[in-house]
Tab-separated table of C-alpha atoms (C1' of nucleotides) in Angstrom:
chain	number	residue	atom	x	y	z
A	1	UNK	CA	-0.753	-20.199	5.393
A	2	UNK	CA	-3.794	-21.482	3.541
A	3	UNK	CA	-3.374	-24.108	0.865
A	4	UNK	CA	-4.882	-22.106	-1.995
A	5	UNK	CA	-2.722	-19.054	-1.281
A	6	UNK	CA	0.322	-21.127	-2.145
A	7	UNK	CA	-0.013	-20.559	-5.845
A	8	UNK	CA	-0.366	-16.772	-5.810
A	9	UNK	CA	1.753	-13.678	-5.351
A	10	UNK	CA	-0.010	-10.716	-3.844
A	11	UNK	CA	1.560	-7.288	-4.355
A	12	UNK	CA	0.830	-3.537	-4.222
A	13	UNK	CA	-0.446	-2.379	-7.603
A	14	UNK	CA	2.010	0.501	-8.033
A	15	UNK	CA	4.793	-2.008	-8.693
A	16	UNK	CA	3.078	-2.674	-12.003
A	17	UNK	CA	3.704	0.801	-13.430
A	18	UNK	CA	6.812	-0.257	-15.307
A	19	UNK	CA	5.557	-3.699	-16.306
A	20	UNK	CA	5.128	-2.774	-19.985
A	21	UNK	CA	8.485	-1.014	-20.074
A	22	UNK	CA	10.766	-3.188	-17.912
A	23	UNK	CA	8.926	-6.450	-17.362
A	24	UNK	CA	11.774	-8.338	-15.726
A	25	UNK	CA	12.511	-5.651	-13.152
A	26	UNK	CA	8.803	-5.231	-12.413
A	27	UNK	CA	8.253	-8.934	-11.819
A	28	UNK	CA	11.439	-9.257	-9.784
A	29	UNK	CA	10.238	-6.416	-7.559
A	30	UNK	CA	6.991	-8.328	-7.114
A	31	UNK	CA	8.989	-11.418	-6.129
A	32	UNK	CA	10.970	-9.327	-3.611
A	33	UNK	CA	7.799	-7.976	-2.060
A	34	UNK	CA	6.146	-11.394	-2.124
A	35	UNK	CA	9.109	-12.965	-0.380
A	36	UNK	CA	9.155	-10.255	2.276
A	37	UNK	CA	5.405	-10.548	2.743
A	38	UNK	CA	5.507	-14.340	2.995
A	39	UNK	CA	8.385	-14.295	5.471
A	40	UNK	CA	6.242	-12.063	7.688
A	41	UNK	CA	3.016	-13.998	7.311
A	42	UNK	CA	4.424	-17.499	7.407
A	43	UNK	CA	3.142	-19.528	10.320
A	44	UNK	CA	5.648	-22.113	11.435
A	45	UNK	CA	4.429	-25.684	11.513
A	46	UNK	CA	6.349	-27.004	14.533
A	47	UNK	CA	6.131	-30.633	13.455
A	48	UNK	CA	7.538	-29.884	10.022
A	49	UNK	CA	10.239	-27.657	11.470
A	50	UNK	CA	11.373	-30.376	13.910
A	51	UNK	CA	11.354	-32.944	11.146
A	52	UNK	CA	13.186	-30.743	8.670
A	53	UNK	CA	15.813	-29.741	11.240
A	54	UNK	CA	16.615	-33.375	12.055
A	55	UNK	CA	16.552	-34.294	8.371
A	56	UNK	CA	18.974	-31.513	7.461
A	57	UNK	CA	21.207	-32.418	10.392
A	58	UNK	CA	21.632	-35.956	9.070
A	59	UNK	CA	21.763	-34.977	5.421
A	60	UNK	CA	23.935	-31.906	5.908
A	61	UNK	CA	23.223	-28.285	5.066
A	62	UNK	CA	22.428	-26.760	8.434
A	63	UNK	CA	24.027	-23.398	9.235
A	64	UNK	CA	27.181	-23.921	11.294
A	65	UNK	CA	25.829	-22.243	14.435
A	66	UNK	CA	22.791	-24.522	14.540
A	67	UNK	CA	24.785	-27.609	13.694
A	68	UNK	CA	27.351	-26.902	16.413
A	69	UNK	CA	24.644	-26.284	18.991
A	70	UNK	CA	22.950	-29.583	18.100
A	71	UNK	CA	26.256	-31.432	18.365
A	72	UNK	CA	26.731	-29.921	21.813
A	73	UNK	CA	23.221	-30.969	22.872
A	74	UNK	CA	24.075	-34.482	21.678
A	75	UNK	CA	27.275	-34.503	23.732
A	76	UNK	CA	25.255	-33.461	26.785
A	77	UNK	CA	22.921	-36.386	26.097
A	78	UNK	CA	19.888	-34.173	25.537
A	79	UNK	CA	19.355	-35.526	22.055
A	80	UNK	CA	20.299	-38.890	20.593
A	81	UNK	CA	21.335	-38.941	16.956
A	82	UNK	CA	21.459	-42.371	15.429
A	83	UNK	CA	24.219	-42.272	12.857
A	84	UNK	CA	23.299	-45.748	11.579
A	85	UNK	CA	19.660	-45.202	10.722
A	86	UNK	CA	19.907	-41.424	10.104
A	87	UNK	CA	16.330	-40.991	11.207
A	88	UNK	CA	14.920	-43.654	8.936
A	89	UNK	CA	12.651	-46.371	10.296
A	90	UNK	CA	12.970	-50.056	9.508
A	91	UNK	CA	10.395	-49.596	6.728
A	92	UNK	CA	12.513	-46.943	5.040
A	93	UNK	CA	10.363	-43.976	6.089
A	94	UNK	CA	11.940	-40.875	7.547
A	95	UNK	CA	10.473	-40.985	11.062
A	96	UNK	CA	12.931	-39.516	13.591
A	97	UNK	CA	10.265	-39.519	16.322
A	98	UNK	CA	12.669	-39.723	19.267
A	99	UNK	CA	14.965	-37.000	17.980
A	100	UNK	CA	11.991	-34.736	17.286
A	101	UNK	CA	10.586	-35.174	20.771
A	102	UNK	CA	13.994	-34.448	22.269
A	103	UNK	CA	14.482	-31.390	20.068
A	104	UNK	CA	11.086	-30.092	21.134
A	105	UNK	CA	12.175	-30.435	24.773
A	106	UNK	CA	15.303	-28.415	23.971
A	107	UNK	CA	13.173	-25.740	22.276
A	108	UNK	CA	11.004	-25.521	25.394
A	109	UNK	CA	13.989	-24.799	27.621
A	110	UNK	CA	16.183	-22.776	25.232
A	111	UNK	CA	14.121	-20.035	23.617
A	112	UNK	CA	17.065	-18.338	21.891
A	113	UNK	CA	17.968	-21.559	20.115
A	114	UNK	CA	14.329	-22.079	19.176
A	115	UNK	CA	14.161	-18.608	17.622
A	116	UNK	CA	17.401	-19.174	15.735
A	117	UNK	CA	16.071	-22.403	14.230
A	118	UNK	CA	12.770	-20.634	13.403
A	119	UNK	CA	14.643	-17.955	11.499
A	120	UNK	CA	16.548	-20.524	9.487
A	121	UNK	CA	13.467	-22.672	8.833
A	122	UNK	CA	11.473	-19.672	7.670
A	123	UNK	CA	14.252	-18.795	5.290
A	124	UNK	CA	14.454	-22.254	3.733
A	125	UNK	CA	10.646	-22.456	3.494
A	126	UNK	CA	10.446	-19.147	1.677
A	127	UNK	CA	13.382	-19.947	-0.619
A	128	UNK	CA	11.815	-23.300	-1.392
A	129	UNK	CA	8.493	-21.691	-2.239
A	130	UNK	CA	9.914	-18.925	-4.424
A	131	UNK	CA	12.503	-21.107	-6.100
A	132	UNK	CA	14.948	-18.247	-5.873
A	133	UNK	CA	18.646	-18.492	-6.387
A	134	UNK	CA	19.590	-14.876	-5.595
A	135	UNK	CA	20.732	-13.371	-2.334
A	136	UNK	CA	17.933	-14.021	0.150
A	137	UNK	CA	18.833	-11.223	2.548
A	138	UNK	CA	19.184	-8.670	-0.264
A	139	UNK	CA	15.804	-9.670	-1.690
A	140	UNK	CA	14.233	-9.473	1.758
A	141	UNK	CA	15.752	-6.019	2.259
A	142	UNK	CA	14.392	-4.814	-1.081
A	143	UNK	CA	10.979	-6.242	-0.247
A	144	UNK	CA	11.027	-4.334	3.000
A	145	UNK	CA	11.797	-1.060	1.213
A	146	UNK	CA	8.913	-1.685	-1.183
A	147	UNK	CA	6.573	-2.502	1.697
A	148	UNK	CA	7.423	0.791	3.372
A	149	UNK	CA	6.540	2.827	0.284
A	150	UNK	CA	3.035	1.486	-0.331
A	151	UNK	CA	0.551	4.339	-0.852
A	152	UNK	CA	-2.715	4.522	1.110
A	153	UNK	CA	-5.698	2.568	-0.185
A	154	UNK	CA	-3.461	0.653	-2.578
A	155	UNK	CA	-5.096	-2.306	-4.362
A	156	UNK	CA	-3.392	-5.680	-3.905
A	157	UNK	CA	-3.922	-7.909	-6.949
A	158	UNK	CA	-2.717	-11.493	-7.062
A	159	UNK	CA	-0.737	-13.227	-9.800
A	160	UNK	CA	-0.476	-16.933	-10.364
A	161	UNK	CA	3.047	-18.039	-9.488
A	162	UNK	CA	3.613	-20.006	-12.696
A	163	UNK	CA	2.339	-17.159	-14.885
A	164	UNK	CA	4.617	-14.706	-13.108
A	165	UNK	CA	7.738	-16.779	-13.741
A	166	UNK	CA	6.592	-17.495	-17.296
A	167	UNK	CA	6.298	-13.789	-18.085
A	168	UNK	CA	9.534	-12.954	-16.305
A	169	UNK	CA	11.612	-15.620	-18.006
A	170	UNK	CA	10.110	-16.051	-21.475
A	171	UNK	CA	10.060	-13.625	-24.373
A	172	UNK	CA	6.611	-12.061	-24.814
A	173	UNK	CA	5.128	-9.729	-27.411
A	174	UNK	CA	3.824	-6.331	-26.386
A	175	UNK	CA	0.268	-7.541	-26.936
A	176	UNK	CA	0.822	-10.579	-24.717
A	177	UNK	CA	2.149	-8.232	-22.055
A	178	UNK	CA	-0.848	-5.903	-22.225
A	179	UNK	CA	-3.202	-8.890	-21.983
A	180	UNK	CA	-1.374	-10.035	-18.862
A	181	UNK	CA	-1.473	-6.479	-17.479
A	182	UNK	CA	-5.218	-6.148	-18.152
A	183	UNK	CA	-5.752	-9.456	-16.373
A	184	UNK	CA	-3.920	-8.020	-13.356
A	185	UNK	CA	-5.980	-4.833	-13.690
A	186	UNK	CA	-9.218	-6.807	-13.605
A	187	UNK	CA	-8.045	-8.761	-10.563
A	188	UNK	CA	-7.104	-5.552	-8.773
A	189	UNK	CA	-10.664	-4.311	-9.320
A	190	UNK	CA	-12.304	-7.580	-8.314
A	191	UNK	CA	-10.215	-8.108	-5.203
A	192	UNK	CA	-11.916	-10.896	-3.277
A	193	UNK	CA	-15.355	-10.313	-4.796
A	194	UNK	CA	-16.630	-12.997	-7.218
A	195	UNK	CA	-17.898	-10.263	-9.583
A	196	UNK	CA	-18.203	-6.492	-9.736
A	197	UNK	CA	-19.075	-3.594	-12.006
A	198	UNK	CA	-16.399	-1.515	-13.675
A	199	UNK	CA	-15.400	0.193	-16.933
A	200	UNK	CA	-12.879	-0.504	-19.659
A	201	UNK	CA	-11.105	2.705	-18.752
A	202	UNK	CA	-10.481	1.598	-15.167
A	203	UNK	CA	-9.297	-1.836	-16.278
A	204	UNK	CA	-6.690	-0.210	-18.534
A	205	UNK	CA	-5.812	2.311	-15.818
A	206	UNK	CA	-5.163	-0.516	-13.355
A	207	UNK	CA	-3.282	-2.460	-16.030
A	208	UNK	CA	-0.735	0.358	-15.999
A	209	UNK	CA	-0.434	0.195	-12.209
A	210	UNK	CA	-2.532	3.224	-11.282
A	211	UNK	CA	-5.261	3.123	-8.672
A	212	UNK	CA	-7.466	5.808	-10.242
A	213	UNK	CA	-7.636	7.756	-13.501
A	214	UNK	CA	-6.702	10.839	-11.482
A	215	UNK	CA	-3.379	9.169	-10.563
A	216	UNK	CA	-2.809	8.018	-14.125
A	217	UNK	CA	-3.381	11.483	-15.608
A	218	UNK	CA	-0.430	12.792	-13.547
A	219	UNK	CA	2.043	10.611	-15.443
A	220	UNK	CA	0.131	9.094	-18.336
A	221	UNK	CA	2.057	6.178	-19.896
A	222	UNK	CA	2.402	6.519	-23.688
A	223	UNK	CA	1.134	2.975	-24.177
A	224	UNK	CA	-2.118	3.805	-22.391
A	225	UNK	CA	-3.097	6.010	-25.311
A	226	UNK	CA	-2.135	3.268	-27.747
A	227	UNK	CA	-4.343	0.626	-26.151
A	228	UNK	CA	-7.235	2.632	-24.797
A	229	UNK	CA	-9.418	2.622	-27.878
A	230	UNK	CA	-12.406	0.616	-28.948
A	231	UNK	CA	-10.604	-1.907	-31.112
A	232	UNK	CA	-7.663	-2.596	-28.791
A	233	UNK	CA	-9.597	-2.832	-25.525
A	234	UNK	CA	-12.080	-5.214	-27.124
A	235	UNK	CA	-9.227	-7.267	-28.536
A	236	UNK	CA	-7.535	-7.445	-25.128
A	237	UNK	CA	-10.720	-8.326	-23.236
A	238	UNK	CA	-11.684	-10.930	-25.843
A	239	UNK	CA	-8.236	-12.475	-25.540
A	240	UNK	CA	-8.629	-12.675	-21.757
A	241	UNK	CA	-12.075	-14.252	-22.065
A	242	UNK	CA	-11.020	-16.942	-24.516
A	243	UNK	CA	-7.675	-17.508	-22.768
A	244	UNK	CA	-6.958	-19.386	-19.583
A	245	UNK	CA	-7.335	-16.409	-17.226
A	246	UNK	CA	-10.356	-17.489	-15.184
A	247	UNK	CA	-12.067	-14.173	-16.011
A	248	UNK	CA	-15.059	-13.051	-18.087
A	249	UNK	CA	-17.222	-10.013	-18.630
A	250	UNK	CA	-20.875	-9.260	-19.203
A	251	UNK	CA	-22.526	-6.077	-20.304
A	252	UNK	CA	-26.285	-5.863	-20.537
A	253	UNK	CA	-27.787	-4.117	-23.563
A	254	UNK	CA	-26.775	-0.461	-23.535
A	255	UNK	CA	-25.783	-0.519	-19.878
A	256	UNK	CA	-23.144	1.901	-18.711
A	257	UNK	CA	-20.037	-0.013	-17.796
A	258	UNK	CA	-19.695	-3.758	-17.528
A	259	UNK	CA	-19.535	-6.562	-15.016
A	260	UNK	CA	-16.384	-8.630	-14.676
A	261	UNK	CA	-16.142	-11.911	-12.780
A	262	UNK	CA	-14.030	-14.929	-11.915
A	263	UNK	CA	-15.116	-17.954	-13.957
A	264	UNK	CA	-14.452	-20.225	-11.022
A	265	UNK	CA	-16.513	-18.119	-8.616
A	266	UNK	CA	-19.689	-17.535	-10.651
A	267	UNK	CA	-21.158	-18.909	-13.883
A	268	UNK	CA	-22.142	-16.702	-16.819
A	269	UNK	CA	-25.779	-17.743	-16.373
A	270	UNK	CA	-25.731	-16.787	-12.716
A	271	UNK	CA	-24.060	-13.426	-13.345
A	272	UNK	CA	-26.556	-12.532	-16.083
A	273	UNK	CA	-29.328	-13.433	-13.661
A	274	UNK	CA	-27.855	-11.181	-10.970
A	275	UNK	CA	-27.290	-8.271	-13.352
A	276	UNK	CA	-30.731	-8.432	-14.938
A	277	UNK	CA	-32.383	-8.798	-11.546
A	278	UNK	CA	-30.544	-5.693	-10.318
A	279	UNK	CA	-31.773	-3.795	-13.365
A	280	UNK	CA	-35.315	-5.119	-12.890
A	281	UNK	CA	-35.349	-4.065	-9.235
A	282	UNK	CA	-34.074	-0.626	-10.170
A	283	UNK	CA	-36.823	-0.253	-12.735
A	284	UNK	CA	-39.453	-1.296	-10.210
A	285	UNK	CA	-38.061	1.239	-7.730
A	286	UNK	CA	-38.195	3.942	-10.405
A	287	UNK	CA	-41.815	3.041	-11.164
A	288	UNK	CA	-42.685	3.263	-7.463
A	289	UNK	CA	-41.018	6.656	-7.208
A	290	UNK	CA	-42.801	8.007	-10.256
A	291	UNK	CA	-46.138	6.765	-8.863
A	292	UNK	CA	-45.478	8.466	-5.535
A	293	UNK	CA	-44.656	11.677	-7.366
A	294	UNK	CA	-47.708	11.399	-9.594
A	295	UNK	CA	-49.885	10.850	-6.558
A	296	UNK	CA	-48.372	13.833	-4.720
A	297	UNK	CA	-48.959	16.042	-7.744
A	298	UNK	CA	-52.531	14.790	-8.070
A	299	UNK	CA	-53.179	15.472	-4.367
A	300	UNK	CA	-51.776	18.980	-4.725
A	301	UNK	CA	-54.099	19.653	-7.632
A	302	UNK	CA	-57.105	18.341	-5.711
A	303	UNK	CA	-56.259	20.472	-2.675
A	304	UNK	CA	-55.802	23.514	-4.912
A	305	UNK	CA	-59.087	23.004	-6.700
A	306	UNK	CA	-60.852	22.543	-3.359
A	307	UNK	CA	-59.309	25.773	-2.102
A	308	UNK	CA	-60.448	27.525	-5.239
A	309	UNK	CA	-64.007	26.245	-4.941
A	310	UNK	CA	-64.056	27.324	-1.275
A	311	UNK	CA	-62.916	30.786	-2.315
A	312	UNK	CA	-65.763	30.946	-4.819
A	313	UNK	CA	-68.269	29.806	-2.212
A	314	UNK	CA	-66.892	32.334	0.300
A	315	UNK	CA	-67.185	35.042	-2.293
A	316	UNK	CA	-70.760	34.091	-2.987
A	317	UNK	CA	-71.471	34.104	0.749
A	318	UNK	CA	-69.901	37.501	1.273
A	319	UNK	CA	-71.621	38.882	-1.768
A	320	UNK	CA	-75.025	37.914	-0.493
A	321	UNK	CA	-74.299	39.324	2.946
A	322	UNK	CA	-75.412	42.949	3.375
B	1	DC	C1'	-35.521	16.190	-4.441
B	2	DG	C1'	-36.172	16.074	-9.385
B	3	DA	C1'	-34.755	17.340	-14.007
B	4	DT	C1'	-30.996	17.417	-17.011
B	5	DG	C1'	-26.734	16.444	-19.097
B	6	DC	C1'	-22.968	13.426	-19.496
B	7	DT	C1'	-20.669	8.984	-19.842
B	8	DT	C1'	-20.476	4.379	-21.307
B	9	DA	C1'	-20.704	-0.531	-24.035
B	10	DG	C1'	-21.468	-2.404	-28.065
B	11	DG	C1'	-23.718	-2.887	-32.865
B	12	DC	C1'	-22.808	-1.074	-37.274
B	13	DC	C1'	-19.993	1.035	-40.819
B	14	DG	C1'	-16.779	3.407	-43.748
B	15	DG	C1'	-12.042	4.495	-44.325
B	16	DT	C1'	-6.980	3.658	-44.083
B	17	DG	C1'	-2.894	0.910	-43.983
B	18	DT	C1'	-0.305	-3.474	-44.991
B	19	DG	C1'	1.180	-7.679	-46.965
B	20	DC	C1'	0.622	-10.801	-50.702
C	1	DG	C1'	-7.289	-6.662	-56.331
C	2	DC	C1'	-8.003	-9.120	-52.102
C	3	DA	C1'	-7.871	-10.282	-47.175
C	4	DC	C1'	-7.172	-8.599	-42.928
C	5	DA	C1'	-5.804	-5.451	-38.942
C	6	DC	C1'	-6.843	-1.207	-37.190
C	7	DC	C1'	-9.346	3.067	-35.918
C	8	DG	C1'	-12.806	6.317	-35.045
C	9	DG	C1'	-17.649	8.079	-35.849
C	10	DC	C1'	-22.533	7.514	-35.249
C	11	DC	C1'	-26.198	5.639	-32.653
C	12	DT	C1'	-29.021	3.891	-28.614
C	13	DA	C1'	-30.480	3.623	-23.989
C	14	DA	C1'	-28.961	2.908	-19.183
C	15	DG	C1'	-27.875	4.998	-15.340
C	16	DC	C1'	-24.592	8.057	-12.912
C	17	DA	C1'	-23.389	12.924	-11.521
C	18	DT	C1'	-24.650	17.258	-10.689
C	19	DC	C1'	-26.981	21.455	-10.463
C	20	DG	C1'	-30.630	24.436	-9.177
DNA sequence: CGATGCTTAGGCCGGTGTGC
DNA sequence: GCACACCGGCCTAAGCATCG
């Protein structure tokens, strides 16, 4: 797992459909899916797992089965636990090097035990990351159900972990919720791109958890109508731009649609440059095309007039012939 | 393939509603 | 009467979609 993924939850967009109506349930579903997803993707760091297993053995808190197995291995002399130092070095650092090496040897010969410890370690890692207090297995089960019902071509936006818990646990106004939702909508459109072109309509559509306007029309949320107007969309987008959302927008004069971008991925100056250069190149291409067309038309005319003059000359020839 | 119509963002503006 | 939030209409030009 990469360092910068640590702070984000990634989830299928459709979970967001009830965000405006039942925020807590929506965000808890996202946590369930995130937990399930992480438990699948998590790569085990063997060193940390060895260390944490020894640490938890000394400190207490291992599942009984694992603890009993370790005790047995100790009785057989395959691992030496030092009940005086409890894994701490003379300098006071937790460095159970010998125990870890011995445990690794045990893992190499007893694959079932290794897998059992992996399962436990994964669980504690995930619980630690998500700071959850609920029933881990139930959450995992729910996450699995969600994962199995993801539609095709579903966008997967990401939410900052702290923001997610903030919105789940603190009271928010409807406008604060729609701003958060629009932020998610924008992220679902951007994906991994630093910037891209879109419309206000699609941002709002995604904010309500729908992939396309076609999907949204099937079960249009009442609040979509409330917020999809000039004043409200501008207010929402302005709020996102001045707030701490790492997002901004740019629309060239009279252009159809707008560009949205991550502040941390591209500067306003750079985006404007890119957008105006695109428009300049398009204009140049249009000029080229119109010149080609003009030339073709001119050539046609010339050919036609030559044909005509030939006809006249032929006529004159035939007329003079007896 | 080209002409045409349609959609879109944003500047501007007038009108309505609300609280003081 | 005043300040402010809200809403939709009109307008422009870009550029996308579509039709013949």
